[in-house]
Amino acid sequence: HIIQPAEEMAAIIQQFDNIVIVAHGSPDGDAIGATGAMGSLVKALGKRFVLYNATGIPDYLEWVPLPGKLVTKPSAIPFKPGLIIVLDCGDAWRMGKELLAVFPEYPSVNIDHHLGNPMFASLGNWVDPGMAATGQMVAAVADAAGVPLTGELAQCVYLSLVSDTGSFTHGNTSAAVFTLAARLVANGLDAAAMREKLDNQWSMPKTKLWGKLMQTLSLECDGMVAVCPVTMEEIGSFGAVREDLEGFAEQMRRIKGVRVAVLIRQDPGNRCKLSLRSSGSDDVRSVAALFGGGGHLNAAGATIDDADMDAVTRQTIKAIQDITFGAGKEEKR
Ligand code: 5GP
Ligand code: MN
Ligand code: MN
Protein backbone atom coordinates (compact mmCIF):
# COMPACT_ATOMS: atom_id res chain seq x y z
CA HIS A 1 0.00 0.00 0.00
CA ILE A 2 1.50 3.29 -1.12
CA ILE A 3 0.76 6.04 1.40
CA GLN A 4 -1.26 8.74 -0.33
CA PRO A 5 -0.49 12.40 0.44
CA ALA A 6 -3.98 12.87 1.93
CA GLU A 7 -3.27 9.97 4.33
CA GLU A 8 0.07 11.51 5.24
CA MET A 9 -1.61 14.85 5.99
CA ALA A 10 -4.32 13.11 8.05
CA ALA A 11 -1.64 11.23 10.01
CA ILE A 12 0.26 14.44 10.81
CA ILE A 13 -2.89 16.30 11.85
CA GLN A 14 -3.91 13.41 14.16
CA GLN A 15 -0.67 13.85 16.11
CA PHE A 16 -1.20 17.49 17.09
CA ASP A 17 -3.56 19.66 19.10
CA ASN A 18 -4.00 23.47 19.29
CA ILE A 19 -4.24 23.86 15.56
CA VAL A 20 -4.21 27.14 13.63
CA ILE A 21 -5.94 26.91 10.23
CA VAL A 22 -5.08 29.69 7.81
CA ALA A 23 -5.67 30.53 4.13
CA HIS A 24 -4.65 33.53 2.06
CA GLY A 25 -5.75 37.04 2.92
CA SER A 26 -8.34 38.78 0.72
CA PRO A 27 -9.86 35.29 0.67
CA ASP A 28 -11.89 33.85 -2.18
CA GLY A 29 -14.47 31.08 -1.84
CA ASP A 30 -11.83 28.34 -1.95
CA ALA A 31 -9.77 29.99 0.80
CA ILE A 32 -12.78 30.31 3.12
CA GLY A 33 -14.25 26.95 2.04
CA ALA A 34 -10.99 25.11 2.71
CA THR A 35 -10.58 26.94 6.04
CA GLY A 36 -14.08 26.02 7.18
CA ALA A 37 -13.84 22.44 5.94
CA MET A 38 -10.50 21.88 7.69
CA GLY A 39 -11.96 23.44 10.84
CA SER A 40 -14.86 20.99 10.77
CA LEU A 41 -12.41 18.15 10.14
CA VAL A 42 -10.18 18.90 13.16
CA LYS A 43 -13.28 19.61 15.28
CA ALA A 44 -14.58 16.14 14.38
CA LEU A 45 -11.21 14.77 15.52
CA GLY A 46 -11.73 16.50 18.89
CA LYS A 47 -8.93 19.04 18.44
CA ARG A 48 -8.74 22.55 19.86
CA PHE A 49 -8.40 24.93 16.92
CA VAL A 50 -8.74 28.47 15.68
CA LEU A 51 -9.35 29.79 12.18
CA TYR A 52 -7.13 32.60 10.93
CA ASN A 53 -7.38 35.04 8.06
CA ALA A 54 -5.27 38.19 7.87
CA THR A 55 -8.08 40.23 6.30
CA GLY A 56 -11.10 38.48 7.82
CA ILE A 57 -14.21 37.31 6.02
CA PRO A 58 -15.50 39.45 3.13
CA ASP A 59 -19.17 40.46 3.37
CA TYR A 60 -20.23 38.20 0.52
CA LEU A 61 -18.97 35.15 2.41
CA GLU A 62 -20.46 36.10 5.81
CA TRP A 63 -23.08 33.37 5.44
CA VAL A 64 -20.50 30.55 5.39
CA PRO A 65 -21.10 28.20 8.34
CA LEU A 66 -17.66 28.28 9.99
CA PRO A 67 -17.08 25.71 12.74
CA GLY A 68 -15.35 28.13 15.14
CA LYS A 69 -13.84 31.50 15.85
CA LEU A 70 -11.88 33.27 13.12
CA VAL A 71 -9.13 35.67 14.20
CA THR A 72 -7.12 38.16 12.17
CA LYS A 73 -4.04 38.71 14.37
CA PRO A 74 -1.51 36.29 15.89
CA SER A 75 -2.11 37.96 19.31
CA ALA A 76 -5.74 36.75 19.16
CA ILE A 77 -4.77 33.08 18.85
CA PRO A 78 -5.97 31.71 22.21
CA PHE A 79 -3.22 29.10 22.69
CA LYS A 80 0.37 28.32 21.83
CA PRO A 81 0.04 26.79 18.36
CA GLY A 82 0.85 23.09 18.15
CA LEU A 83 0.43 22.98 14.36
CA ILE A 84 -0.29 25.54 11.65
CA ILE A 85 -2.20 24.26 8.62
CA VAL A 86 -1.76 26.59 5.63
CA LEU A 87 -4.36 26.28 2.89
CA ASP A 88 -4.63 27.66 -0.65
CA CYS A 89 -1.46 29.77 -0.28
CA GLY A 90 0.79 29.49 -3.35
CA ASP A 91 3.35 31.48 -1.39
CA ALA A 92 3.97 31.72 2.34
CA TRP A 93 3.51 35.52 2.40
CA ARG A 94 -0.11 35.12 1.35
CA MET A 95 -0.99 34.03 4.92
CA GLY A 96 -0.27 37.67 5.90
CA LYS A 97 2.94 39.20 7.21
CA GLU A 98 2.01 39.13 10.91
CA LEU A 99 1.44 35.37 10.99
CA LEU A 100 4.35 34.81 8.62
CA ALA A 101 6.65 36.54 11.14
CA VAL A 102 5.99 33.84 13.78
CA PHE A 103 5.31 30.97 11.35
CA PRO A 104 8.82 29.40 11.51
CA GLU A 105 8.46 28.93 15.30
CA TYR A 106 5.76 26.25 14.95
CA PRO A 107 5.31 22.94 13.12
CA SER A 108 3.36 23.40 9.90
CA VAL A 109 1.76 21.70 6.92
CA ASN A 110 0.95 23.25 3.55
CA ILE A 111 -1.99 21.99 1.46
CA ASP A 112 -2.35 23.81 -1.83
CA HIS A 113 -2.92 23.54 -5.58
CA HIS A 114 -0.89 26.45 -6.97
CA LEU A 115 1.84 25.70 -9.49
CA GLY A 116 5.22 26.86 -8.21
CA ASN A 117 4.36 26.61 -4.50
CA PRO A 118 7.80 26.65 -2.83
CA MET A 119 6.92 23.99 -0.22
CA PHE A 120 7.41 26.29 2.76
CA ALA A 121 5.98 24.13 5.57
CA SER A 122 8.15 22.19 8.03
CA LEU A 123 6.30 18.87 8.49
CA GLY A 124 4.64 18.24 5.16
CA ASN A 125 3.74 19.87 1.88
CA TRP A 126 0.97 18.49 -0.27
CA VAL A 127 0.94 20.62 -3.40
CA ASP A 128 -1.00 19.29 -6.38
CA PRO A 129 -1.79 21.67 -9.26
CA GLY A 130 -3.98 18.91 -10.68
CA MET A 131 -6.48 19.55 -7.91
CA ALA A 132 -9.25 21.98 -8.84
CA ALA A 133 -9.59 23.48 -5.37
CA THR A 134 -7.87 23.29 -2.01
CA GLY A 135 -11.27 22.31 -0.60
CA GLN A 136 -11.09 19.19 -2.78
CA MET A 137 -7.81 18.31 -1.07
CA VAL A 138 -9.29 18.91 2.40
CA ALA A 139 -12.13 16.54 1.45
CA ALA A 140 -9.50 13.88 0.63
CA VAL A 141 -7.86 14.45 4.02
CA ALA A 142 -11.30 14.06 5.67
CA ASP A 143 -11.77 10.76 3.80
CA ALA A 144 -8.35 9.61 4.98
CA ALA A 145 -9.17 10.60 8.56
CA GLY A 146 -12.57 8.86 8.41
CA VAL A 147 -14.53 12.11 8.86
CA PRO A 148 -17.81 12.12 6.87
CA LEU A 149 -18.41 14.77 4.20
CA THR A 150 -21.68 16.01 5.65
CA GLY A 151 -23.26 19.15 7.08
CA GLU A 152 -21.14 22.28 7.39
CA LEU A 153 -18.01 20.50 6.20
CA ALA A 154 -19.81 19.50 3.00
CA GLN A 155 -21.10 23.06 2.46
CA CYS A 156 -17.57 24.42 2.77
CA VAL A 157 -16.14 21.86 0.34
CA TYR A 158 -18.91 22.70 -2.10
CA LEU A 159 -18.14 26.43 -1.77
CA SER A 160 -14.50 25.66 -2.63
CA LEU A 161 -15.46 23.60 -5.67
CA VAL A 162 -17.95 26.13 -7.02
CA SER A 163 -15.51 29.03 -6.51
CA ASP A 164 -12.42 27.56 -8.10
CA THR A 165 -14.14 25.76 -10.99
CA GLY A 166 -16.37 28.69 -11.98
CA SER A 167 -19.44 26.67 -11.00
CA PHE A 168 -18.13 23.50 -12.64
CA THR A 169 -17.17 25.08 -15.95
CA HIS A 170 -13.40 25.80 -15.97
CA GLY A 171 -10.82 23.44 -17.46
CA ASN A 172 -10.08 22.10 -13.96
CA THR A 173 -13.59 20.59 -13.68
CA SER A 174 -12.43 17.00 -13.65
CA ALA A 175 -14.44 13.81 -13.23
CA ALA A 176 -13.10 13.74 -9.68
CA VAL A 177 -14.68 17.15 -9.02
CA PHE A 178 -18.09 15.95 -10.23
CA THR A 179 -17.72 12.73 -8.26
CA LEU A 180 -16.94 14.66 -5.09
CA ALA A 181 -19.84 17.07 -5.70
CA ALA A 182 -22.14 14.09 -6.26
CA ARG A 183 -21.04 12.60 -2.94
CA LEU A 184 -21.81 15.89 -1.16
CA VAL A 185 -25.30 15.96 -2.69
CA ALA A 186 -25.84 12.27 -1.85
CA ASN A 187 -24.90 13.19 1.75
CA GLY A 188 -27.71 15.75 1.88
CA LEU A 189 -26.21 18.96 0.49
CA ASP A 190 -28.87 21.21 -1.08
CA ALA A 191 -27.26 22.58 -4.26
CA ALA A 192 -30.17 24.93 -5.03
CA ALA A 193 -30.02 26.44 -1.55
CA MET A 194 -26.27 26.89 -1.96
CA ARG A 195 -26.83 28.77 -5.20
CA GLU A 196 -29.09 31.29 -3.44
CA LYS A 197 -26.27 32.04 -0.98
CA LEU A 198 -23.42 31.89 -3.49
CA ASP A 199 -24.82 33.73 -6.50
CA ASN A 200 -28.13 35.44 -5.95
CA GLN A 201 -26.75 37.99 -3.51
CA TRP A 202 -25.83 40.97 -5.65
CA SER A 203 -26.11 44.36 -4.00
CA MET A 204 -27.38 47.30 -6.08
CA PRO A 205 -23.99 49.07 -5.81
CA LYS A 206 -22.31 45.99 -7.31
CA THR A 207 -24.95 45.75 -10.03
CA LYS A 208 -24.53 49.42 -10.98
CA LEU A 209 -20.72 49.19 -10.86
CA TRP A 210 -20.73 46.22 -13.24
CA GLY A 211 -23.06 48.12 -15.57
CA LYS A 212 -20.59 50.99 -15.69
CA LEU A 213 -17.60 48.70 -16.23
CA MET A 214 -19.38 46.83 -19.03
CA GLN A 215 -19.55 50.20 -20.76
CA THR A 216 -15.95 51.26 -20.11
CA LEU A 217 -14.06 48.02 -20.82
CA SER A 218 -12.11 47.95 -24.08
CA LEU A 219 -10.69 45.39 -26.48
CA GLU A 220 -7.05 45.13 -27.52
CA CYS A 221 -5.00 42.82 -29.75
CA ASP A 222 -7.63 42.48 -32.48
CA GLY A 223 -10.35 41.77 -29.96
CA MET A 224 -8.48 38.93 -28.27
CA VAL A 225 -7.80 40.83 -25.02
CA ALA A 226 -10.43 42.60 -22.91
CA VAL A 227 -9.07 45.23 -20.56
CA CYS A 228 -10.73 47.08 -17.69
CA PRO A 229 -8.93 49.38 -15.27
CA VAL A 230 -11.01 50.31 -12.20
CA THR A 231 -10.15 53.15 -9.86
CA MET A 232 -11.02 53.38 -6.17
CA GLU A 233 -13.04 56.47 -6.96
CA GLU A 234 -15.17 54.55 -9.46
CA ILE A 235 -15.84 51.77 -6.96
CA GLY A 236 -16.63 54.31 -4.25
CA SER A 237 -18.92 56.39 -6.46
CA PHE A 238 -21.42 53.51 -6.52
CA GLY A 239 -21.02 52.72 -2.84
CA ALA A 240 -19.48 49.41 -3.93
CA VAL A 241 -16.54 47.58 -2.32
CA ARG A 242 -13.54 46.05 -4.04
CA GLU A 243 -14.76 42.48 -3.48
CA ASP A 244 -17.63 43.43 -5.79
CA LEU A 245 -15.16 43.03 -8.66
CA GLU A 246 -14.79 39.32 -7.93
CA GLY A 247 -15.98 37.57 -11.11
CA PHE A 248 -15.76 40.57 -13.40
CA ALA A 249 -12.71 39.19 -15.22
CA GLU A 250 -14.70 36.01 -15.98
CA GLN A 251 -17.52 38.21 -17.20
CA MET A 252 -15.14 39.88 -19.70
CA ARG A 253 -14.09 36.47 -21.03
CA ARG A 254 -17.69 35.93 -22.12
CA ILE A 255 -17.14 38.37 -24.99
CA LYS A 256 -16.85 36.42 -28.24
CA GLY A 257 -13.25 36.28 -29.48
CA VAL A 258 -11.72 37.35 -26.15
CA ARG A 259 -8.95 34.94 -25.13
CA VAL A 260 -7.56 36.90 -22.19
CA ALA A 261 -9.34 39.17 -19.70
CA VAL A 262 -7.36 41.78 -17.80
CA LEU A 263 -8.83 43.49 -14.74
CA ILE A 264 -6.70 46.15 -13.08
CA ARG A 265 -8.03 47.36 -9.75
CA GLN A 266 -6.59 50.35 -7.93
CA ASP A 267 -6.08 49.67 -4.22
CA PRO A 268 -5.23 51.94 -1.29
CA GLY A 269 -1.59 52.80 -0.68
CA ASN A 270 -0.72 53.34 -4.34
CA ARG A 271 -1.11 49.66 -5.07
CA CYS A 272 -2.93 47.87 -7.80
CA LYS A 273 -4.32 44.37 -8.11
CA LEU A 274 -4.05 42.62 -11.45
CA SER A 275 -6.43 39.76 -12.31
CA LEU A 276 -5.95 37.68 -15.45
CA ARG A 277 -8.22 35.00 -16.93
CA SER A 278 -7.82 32.79 -19.99
CA SER A 279 -8.68 29.26 -21.11
CA GLY A 280 -6.97 26.23 -22.64
CA SER A 281 -3.25 26.59 -23.23
CA ASP A 282 -3.26 30.41 -23.01
CA ASP A 283 -0.81 30.94 -20.13
CA VAL A 284 -1.54 33.98 -17.96
CA ARG A 285 0.37 32.77 -14.90
CA SER A 286 3.67 33.70 -16.58
CA VAL A 287 2.31 37.20 -17.24
CA ALA A 288 1.33 37.62 -13.56
CA ALA A 289 4.76 36.29 -12.59
CA LEU A 290 6.40 39.23 -14.39
CA PHE A 291 4.78 41.44 -11.75
CA GLY A 292 5.79 39.18 -8.88
CA GLY A 293 2.41 37.40 -8.82
CA GLY A 294 1.30 33.89 -9.67
CA GLY A 295 -1.69 31.55 -9.65
CA HIS A 296 -2.81 29.07 -12.25
CA LEU A 297 -2.33 28.74 -16.02
CA ASN A 298 -5.80 30.18 -16.71
CA ALA A 299 -6.39 32.31 -13.58
CA ALA A 300 -3.61 34.40 -12.16
CA GLY A 301 -3.03 37.63 -10.35
CA ALA A 302 -0.49 40.01 -8.92
CA THR A 303 -0.38 42.75 -6.33
CA ILE A 304 1.78 45.63 -7.51
CA ASP A 305 3.24 48.31 -5.23
CA ASP A 306 3.86 51.90 -6.32
CA ALA A 307 1.78 51.18 -9.37
CA ASP A 308 1.01 53.45 -12.29
CA MET A 309 -2.24 51.95 -13.62
CA ASP A 310 -1.60 53.05 -17.21
CA ALA A 311 1.92 51.63 -17.22
CA VAL A 312 0.72 48.33 -15.70
CA THR A 313 -2.01 48.14 -18.35
CA ARG A 314 0.45 48.69 -21.22
CA GLN A 315 3.03 46.25 -19.81
CA THR A 316 0.36 43.61 -19.29
CA ILE A 317 -0.94 43.85 -22.86
CA LYS A 318 2.62 43.69 -24.19
CA ALA A 319 3.38 40.64 -22.04
CA ILE A 320 0.21 38.89 -23.22
CA GLN A 321 1.29 39.46 -26.83
CA ASP A 322 4.82 38.23 -26.14
CA ILE A 323 4.18 35.37 -23.73
CA THR A 324 0.56 34.21 -23.94
CA PHE A 325 0.22 34.66 -27.69
CA GLY A 326 3.98 34.34 -28.15
CA ALA A 327 5.87 33.11 -31.19
CA GLY A 328 5.23 29.54 -32.29
CA LYS A 329 1.75 29.43 -30.84
CA GLU A 330 -1.19 29.03 -33.15
CA GLU A 331 -4.23 31.20 -32.76
CA LYS A 332 -7.05 29.19 -31.39
CA ARG A 333 -10.10 30.86 -32.77
P1 5GP B 1 -7.74 36.61 -8.49
O1 5GP B 1 -7.55 37.26 -9.80
O2 5GP B 1 -9.08 35.95 -8.37
O3 5GP B 1 -7.43 37.48 -7.32
O4 5GP B 1 -6.68 35.46 -8.40
C1 5GP B 1 -6.56 34.46 -9.38
C2 5GP B 1 -5.48 33.50 -9.02
O5 5GP B 1 -4.23 34.17 -8.97
C3 5GP B 1 -5.67 32.86 -7.67
O6 5GP B 1 -5.42 31.47 -7.80
C4 5GP B 1 -4.66 33.47 -6.78
O7 5GP B 1 -4.10 32.54 -5.93
C5 5GP B 1 -3.61 34.02 -7.72
N1 5GP B 1 -3.21 35.35 -7.25
C6 5GP B 1 -3.98 36.44 -7.14
N2 5GP B 1 -3.29 37.49 -6.67
C7 5GP B 1 -2.04 37.05 -6.47
C8 5GP B 1 -0.85 37.66 -5.97
O8 5GP B 1 -0.82 38.85 -5.64
N3 5GP B 1 0.25 36.87 -5.91
C9 5GP B 1 0.24 35.56 -6.28
N4 5GP B 1 1.38 34.86 -6.17
N5 5GP B 1 -0.85 34.96 -6.74
C10 5GP B 1 -1.98 35.68 -6.84
MN1 MN C 1 -7.72 31.14 -3.46
MN1 MN D 1 -7.77 27.75 -4.69
Coordinates of C-alpha atoms and ligand atoms in Angstrom, one line a residue:
H1 CA 0.0 0.0 0.0
I2 CA 1.5 3.3 -1.1
I3 CA 0.8 6.0 1.4
Q4 CA -1.3 8.7 -0.3
P5 CA -0.5 12.4 0.4
A6 CA -4.0 12.9 1.9
E7 CA -3.3 10.0 4.3
E8 CA 0.1 11.5 5.2
M9 CA -1.6 14.8 6.0
A10 CA -4.3 13.1 8.0
A11 CA -1.6 11.2 10.0
I12 CA 0.3 14.4 10.8
I13 CA -2.9 16.3 11.9
Q14 CA -3.9 13.4 14.2
Q15 CA -0.7 13.8 16.1
F16 CA -1.2 17.5 17.1
D17 CA -3.6 19.7 19.1
N18 CA -4.0 23.5 19.3
I19 CA -4.2 23.9 15.6
V20 CA -4.2 27.1 13.6
I21 CA -5.9 26.9 10.2
V22 CA -5.1 29.7 7.8
A23 CA -5.7 30.5 4.1
H24 CA -4.7 33.5 2.1
G25 CA -5.7 37.0 2.9
S26 CA -8.3 38.8 0.7
P27 CA -9.9 35.3 0.7
D28 CA -11.9 33.9 -2.2
G29 CA -14.5 31.1 -1.8
D30 CA -11.8 28.3 -1.9
A31 CA -9.8 30.0 0.8
I32 CA -12.8 30.3 3.1
G33 CA -14.3 27.0 2.0
A34 CA -11.0 25.1 2.7
T35 CA -10.6 26.9 6.0
G36 CA -14.1 26.0 7.2
A37 CA -13.8 22.4 5.9
M38 CA -10.5 21.9 7.7
G39 CA -12.0 23.4 10.8
S40 CA -14.9 21.0 10.8
L41 CA -12.4 18.2 10.1
V42 CA -10.2 18.9 13.2
K43 CA -13.3 19.6 15.3
A44 CA -14.6 16.1 14.4
L45 CA -11.2 14.8 15.5
G46 CA -11.7 16.5 18.9
K47 CA -8.9 19.0 18.4
R48 CA -8.7 22.6 19.9
F49 CA -8.4 24.9 16.9
V50 CA -8.7 28.5 15.7
L51 CA -9.4 29.8 12.2
Y52 CA -7.1 32.6 10.9
N53 CA -7.4 35.0 8.1
A54 CA -5.3 38.2 7.9
T55 CA -8.1 40.2 6.3
G56 CA -11.1 38.5 7.8
I57 CA -14.2 37.3 6.0
P58 CA -15.5 39.5 3.1
D59 CA -19.2 40.5 3.4
Y60 CA -20.2 38.2 0.5
L61 CA -19.0 35.1 2.4
E62 CA -20.5 36.1 5.8
W63 CA -23.1 33.4 5.4
V64 CA -20.5 30.6 5.4
P65 CA -21.1 28.2 8.3
L66 CA -17.7 28.3 10.0
P67 CA -17.1 25.7 12.7
G68 CA -15.3 28.1 15.1
K69 CA -13.8 31.5 15.8
L70 CA -11.9 33.3 13.1
V71 CA -9.1 35.7 14.2
T72 CA -7.1 38.2 12.2
K73 CA -4.0 38.7 14.4
P74 CA -1.5 36.3 15.9
S75 CA -2.1 38.0 19.3
A76 CA -5.7 36.7 19.2
I77 CA -4.8 33.1 18.8
P78 CA -6.0 31.7 22.2
F79 CA -3.2 29.1 22.7
K80 CA 0.4 28.3 21.8
P81 CA 0.0 26.8 18.4
G82 CA 0.8 23.1 18.1
L83 CA 0.4 23.0 14.4
I84 CA -0.3 25.5 11.7
I85 CA -2.2 24.3 8.6
V86 CA -1.8 26.6 5.6
L87 CA -4.4 26.3 2.9
D88 CA -4.6 27.7 -0.7
C89 CA -1.5 29.8 -0.3
G90 CA 0.8 29.5 -3.3
D91 CA 3.4 31.5 -1.4
A92 CA 4.0 31.7 2.3
W93 CA 3.5 35.5 2.4
R94 CA -0.1 35.1 1.3
M95 CA -1.0 34.0 4.9
G96 CA -0.3 37.7 5.9
K97 CA 2.9 39.2 7.2
E98 CA 2.0 39.1 10.9
L99 CA 1.4 35.4 11.0
L100 CA 4.4 34.8 8.6
A101 CA 6.7 36.5 11.1
V102 CA 6.0 33.8 13.8
F103 CA 5.3 31.0 11.3
P104 CA 8.8 29.4 11.5
E105 CA 8.5 28.9 15.3
Y106 CA 5.8 26.3 14.9
P107 CA 5.3 22.9 13.1
S108 CA 3.4 23.4 9.9
V109 CA 1.8 21.7 6.9
N110 CA 1.0 23.3 3.5
I111 CA -2.0 22.0 1.5
D112 CA -2.3 23.8 -1.8
H113 CA -2.9 23.5 -5.6
H114 CA -0.9 26.4 -7.0
L115 CA 1.8 25.7 -9.5
G116 CA 5.2 26.9 -8.2
N117 CA 4.4 26.6 -4.5
P118 CA 7.8 26.7 -2.8
M119 CA 6.9 24.0 -0.2
F120 CA 7.4 26.3 2.8
A121 CA 6.0 24.1 5.6
S122 CA 8.2 22.2 8.0
L123 CA 6.3 18.9 8.5
G124 CA 4.6 18.2 5.2
N125 CA 3.7 19.9 1.9
W126 CA 1.0 18.5 -0.3
V127 CA 0.9 20.6 -3.4
D128 CA -1.0 19.3 -6.4
P129 CA -1.8 21.7 -9.3
G130 CA -4.0 18.9 -10.7
M131 CA -6.5 19.6 -7.9
A132 CA -9.2 22.0 -8.8
A133 CA -9.6 23.5 -5.4
T134 CA -7.9 23.3 -2.0
G135 CA -11.3 22.3 -0.6
Q136 CA -11.1 19.2 -2.8
M137 CA -7.8 18.3 -1.1
V138 CA -9.3 18.9 2.4
A139 CA -12.1 16.5 1.5
A140 CA -9.5 13.9 0.6
V141 CA -7.9 14.4 4.0
A142 CA -11.3 14.1 5.7
D143 CA -11.8 10.8 3.8
A144 CA -8.3 9.6 5.0
A145 CA -9.2 10.6 8.6
G146 CA -12.6 8.9 8.4
V147 CA -14.5 12.1 8.9
P148 CA -17.8 12.1 6.9
L149 CA -18.4 14.8 4.2
T150 CA -21.7 16.0 5.7
G151 CA -23.3 19.2 7.1
E152 CA -21.1 22.3 7.4
L153 CA -18.0 20.5 6.2
A154 CA -19.8 19.5 3.0
Q155 CA -21.1 23.1 2.5
C156 CA -17.6 24.4 2.8
V157 CA -16.1 21.9 0.3
Y158 CA -18.9 22.7 -2.1
L159 CA -18.1 26.4 -1.8
S160 CA -14.5 25.7 -2.6
L161 CA -15.5 23.6 -5.7
V162 CA -17.9 26.1 -7.0
S163 CA -15.5 29.0 -6.5
D164 CA -12.4 27.6 -8.1
T165 CA -14.1 25.8 -11.0
G166 CA -16.4 28.7 -12.0
S167 CA -19.4 26.7 -11.0
F168 CA -18.1 23.5 -12.6
T169 CA -17.2 25.1 -16.0
H170 CA -13.4 25.8 -16.0
G171 CA -10.8 23.4 -17.5
N172 CA -10.1 22.1 -14.0
T173 CA -13.6 20.6 -13.7
S174 CA -12.4 17.0 -13.6
A175 CA -14.4 13.8 -13.2
A176 CA -13.1 13.7 -9.7
V177 CA -14.7 17.1 -9.0
F178 CA -18.1 16.0 -10.2
T179 CA -17.7 12.7 -8.3
L180 CA -16.9 14.7 -5.1
A181 CA -19.8 17.1 -5.7
A182 CA -22.1 14.1 -6.3
R183 CA -21.0 12.6 -2.9
L184 CA -21.8 15.9 -1.2
V185 CA -25.3 16.0 -2.7
A186 CA -25.8 12.3 -1.9
N187 CA -24.9 13.2 1.7
G188 CA -27.7 15.7 1.9
L189 CA -26.2 19.0 0.5
D190 CA -28.9 21.2 -1.1
A191 CA -27.3 22.6 -4.3
A192 CA -30.2 24.9 -5.0
A193 CA -30.0 26.4 -1.5
M194 CA -26.3 26.9 -2.0
R195 CA -26.8 28.8 -5.2
E196 CA -29.1 31.3 -3.4
K197 CA -26.3 32.0 -1.0
L198 CA -23.4 31.9 -3.5
D199 CA -24.8 33.7 -6.5
N200 CA -28.1 35.4 -5.9
Q201 CA -26.7 38.0 -3.5
W202 CA -25.8 41.0 -5.7
S203 CA -26.1 44.4 -4.0
M204 CA -27.4 47.3 -6.1
P205 CA -24.0 49.1 -5.8
K206 CA -22.3 46.0 -7.3
T207 CA -24.9 45.7 -10.0
K208 CA -24.5 49.4 -11.0
L209 CA -20.7 49.2 -10.9
W210 CA -20.7 46.2 -13.2
G211 CA -23.1 48.1 -15.6
K212 CA -20.6 51.0 -15.7
L213 CA -17.6 48.7 -16.2
M214 CA -19.4 46.8 -19.0
Q215 CA -19.5 50.2 -20.8
T216 CA -15.9 51.3 -20.1
L217 CA -14.1 48.0 -20.8
S218 CA -12.1 48.0 -24.1
L219 CA -10.7 45.4 -26.5
E220 CA -7.0 45.1 -27.5
C221 CA -5.0 42.8 -29.7
D222 CA -7.6 42.5 -32.5
G223 CA -10.4 41.8 -30.0
M224 CA -8.5 38.9 -28.3
V225 CA -7.8 40.8 -25.0
A226 CA -10.4 42.6 -22.9
V227 CA -9.1 45.2 -20.6
C228 CA -10.7 47.1 -17.7
P229 CA -8.9 49.4 -15.3
V230 CA -11.0 50.3 -12.2
T231 CA -10.2 53.2 -9.9
M232 CA -11.0 53.4 -6.2
E233 CA -13.0 56.5 -7.0
E234 CA -15.2 54.6 -9.5
I235 CA -15.8 51.8 -7.0
G236 CA -16.6 54.3 -4.2
S237 CA -18.9 56.4 -6.5
F238 CA -21.4 53.5 -6.5
G239 CA -21.0 52.7 -2.8
A240 CA -19.5 49.4 -3.9
V241 CA -16.5 47.6 -2.3
R242 CA -13.5 46.0 -4.0
E243 CA -14.8 42.5 -3.5
D244 CA -17.6 43.4 -5.8
L245 CA -15.2 43.0 -8.7
E246 CA -14.8 39.3 -7.9
G247 CA -16.0 37.6 -11.1
F248 CA -15.8 40.6 -13.4
A249 CA -12.7 39.2 -15.2
E250 CA -14.7 36.0 -16.0
Q251 CA -17.5 38.2 -17.2
M252 CA -15.1 39.9 -19.7
R253 CA -14.1 36.5 -21.0
R254 CA -17.7 35.9 -22.1
I255 CA -17.1 38.4 -25.0
K256 CA -16.9 36.4 -28.2
G257 CA -13.3 36.3 -29.5
V258 CA -11.7 37.4 -26.1
R259 CA -9.0 34.9 -25.1
V260 CA -7.6 36.9 -22.2
A261 CA -9.3 39.2 -19.7
V262 CA -7.4 41.8 -17.8
L263 CA -8.8 43.5 -14.7
I264 CA -6.7 46.1 -13.1
R265 CA -8.0 47.4 -9.7
Q266 CA -6.6 50.4 -7.9
D267 CA -6.1 49.7 -4.2
P268 CA -5.2 51.9 -1.3
G269 CA -1.6 52.8 -0.7
N270 CA -0.7 53.3 -4.3
R271 CA -1.1 49.7 -5.1
C272 CA -2.9 47.9 -7.8
K273 CA -4.3 44.4 -8.1
L274 CA -4.0 42.6 -11.4
S275 CA -6.4 39.8 -12.3
L276 CA -6.0 37.7 -15.5
R277 CA -8.2 35.0 -16.9
S278 CA -7.8 32.8 -20.0
S279 CA -8.7 29.3 -21.1
G280 CA -7.0 26.2 -22.6
S281 CA -3.2 26.6 -23.2
D282 CA -3.3 30.4 -23.0
D283 CA -0.8 30.9 -20.1
V284 CA -1.5 34.0 -18.0
R285 CA 0.4 32.8 -14.9
S286 CA 3.7 33.7 -16.6
V287 CA 2.3 37.2 -17.2
A288 CA 1.3 37.6 -13.6
A289 CA 4.8 36.3 -12.6
L290 CA 6.4 39.2 -14.4
F291 CA 4.8 41.4 -11.8
G292 CA 5.8 39.2 -8.9
G293 CA 2.4 37.4 -8.8
G294 CA 1.3 33.9 -9.7
G295 CA -1.7 31.6 -9.6
H296 CA -2.8 29.1 -12.2
L297 CA -2.3 28.7 -16.0
N298 CA -5.8 30.2 -16.7
A299 CA -6.4 32.3 -13.6
A300 CA -3.6 34.4 -12.2
G301 CA -3.0 37.6 -10.3
A302 CA -0.5 40.0 -8.9
T303 CA -0.4 42.7 -6.3
I304 CA 1.8 45.6 -7.5
D305 CA 3.2 48.3 -5.2
D306 CA 3.9 51.9 -6.3
A307 CA 1.8 51.2 -9.4
D308 CA 1.0 53.4 -12.3
M309 CA -2.2 51.9 -13.6
D310 CA -1.6 53.1 -17.2
A311 CA 1.9 51.6 -17.2
V312 CA 0.7 48.3 -15.7
T313 CA -2.0 48.1 -18.4
R314 CA 0.4 48.7 -21.2
Q315 CA 3.0 46.3 -19.8
T316 CA 0.4 43.6 -19.3
I317 CA -0.9 43.9 -22.9
K318 CA 2.6 43.7 -24.2
A319 CA 3.4 40.6 -22.0
I320 CA 0.2 38.9 -23.2
Q321 CA 1.3 39.5 -26.8
D322 CA 4.8 38.2 -26.1
I323 CA 4.2 35.4 -23.7
T324 CA 0.6 34.2 -23.9
F325 CA 0.2 34.7 -27.7
G326 CA 4.0 34.3 -28.1
A327 CA 5.9 33.1 -31.2
G328 CA 5.2 29.5 -32.3
K329 CA 1.8 29.4 -30.8
E330 CA -1.2 29.0 -33.1
E331 CA -4.2 31.2 -32.8
K332 CA -7.0 29.2 -31.4
R333 CA -10.1 30.9 -32.8
Ligands
5GP1 P1 -7.7 36.6 -8.5 O1 -7.5 37.3 -9.8 O2 -9.1 35.9 -8.4 O3 -7.4 37.5 -7.3 O4 -6.7 35.5 -8.4 C1 -6.6 34.5 -9.4 C2 -5.5 33.5 -9.0 O5 -4.2 34.2 -9.0 C3 -5.7 32.9 -7.7 O6 -5.4 31.5 -7.8 C4 -4.7 33.5 -6.8 O7 -4.1 32.5 -5.9 C5 -3.6 34.0 -7.7 N1 -3.2 35.3 -7.2 C6 -4.0 36.4 -7.1 N2 -3.3 37.5 -6.7 C7 -2.0 37.1 -6.5 C8 -0.9 37.7 -6.0 O8 -0.8 38.9 -5.6 N3 0.3 36.9 -5.9 C9 0.2 35.6 -6.3 N4 1.4 34.9 -6.2 N5 -0.8 35.0 -6.7 C10 -2.0 35.7 -6.8
MN2 MN -7.7 31.1 -3.5
MN3 MN -7.8 27.8 -4.7

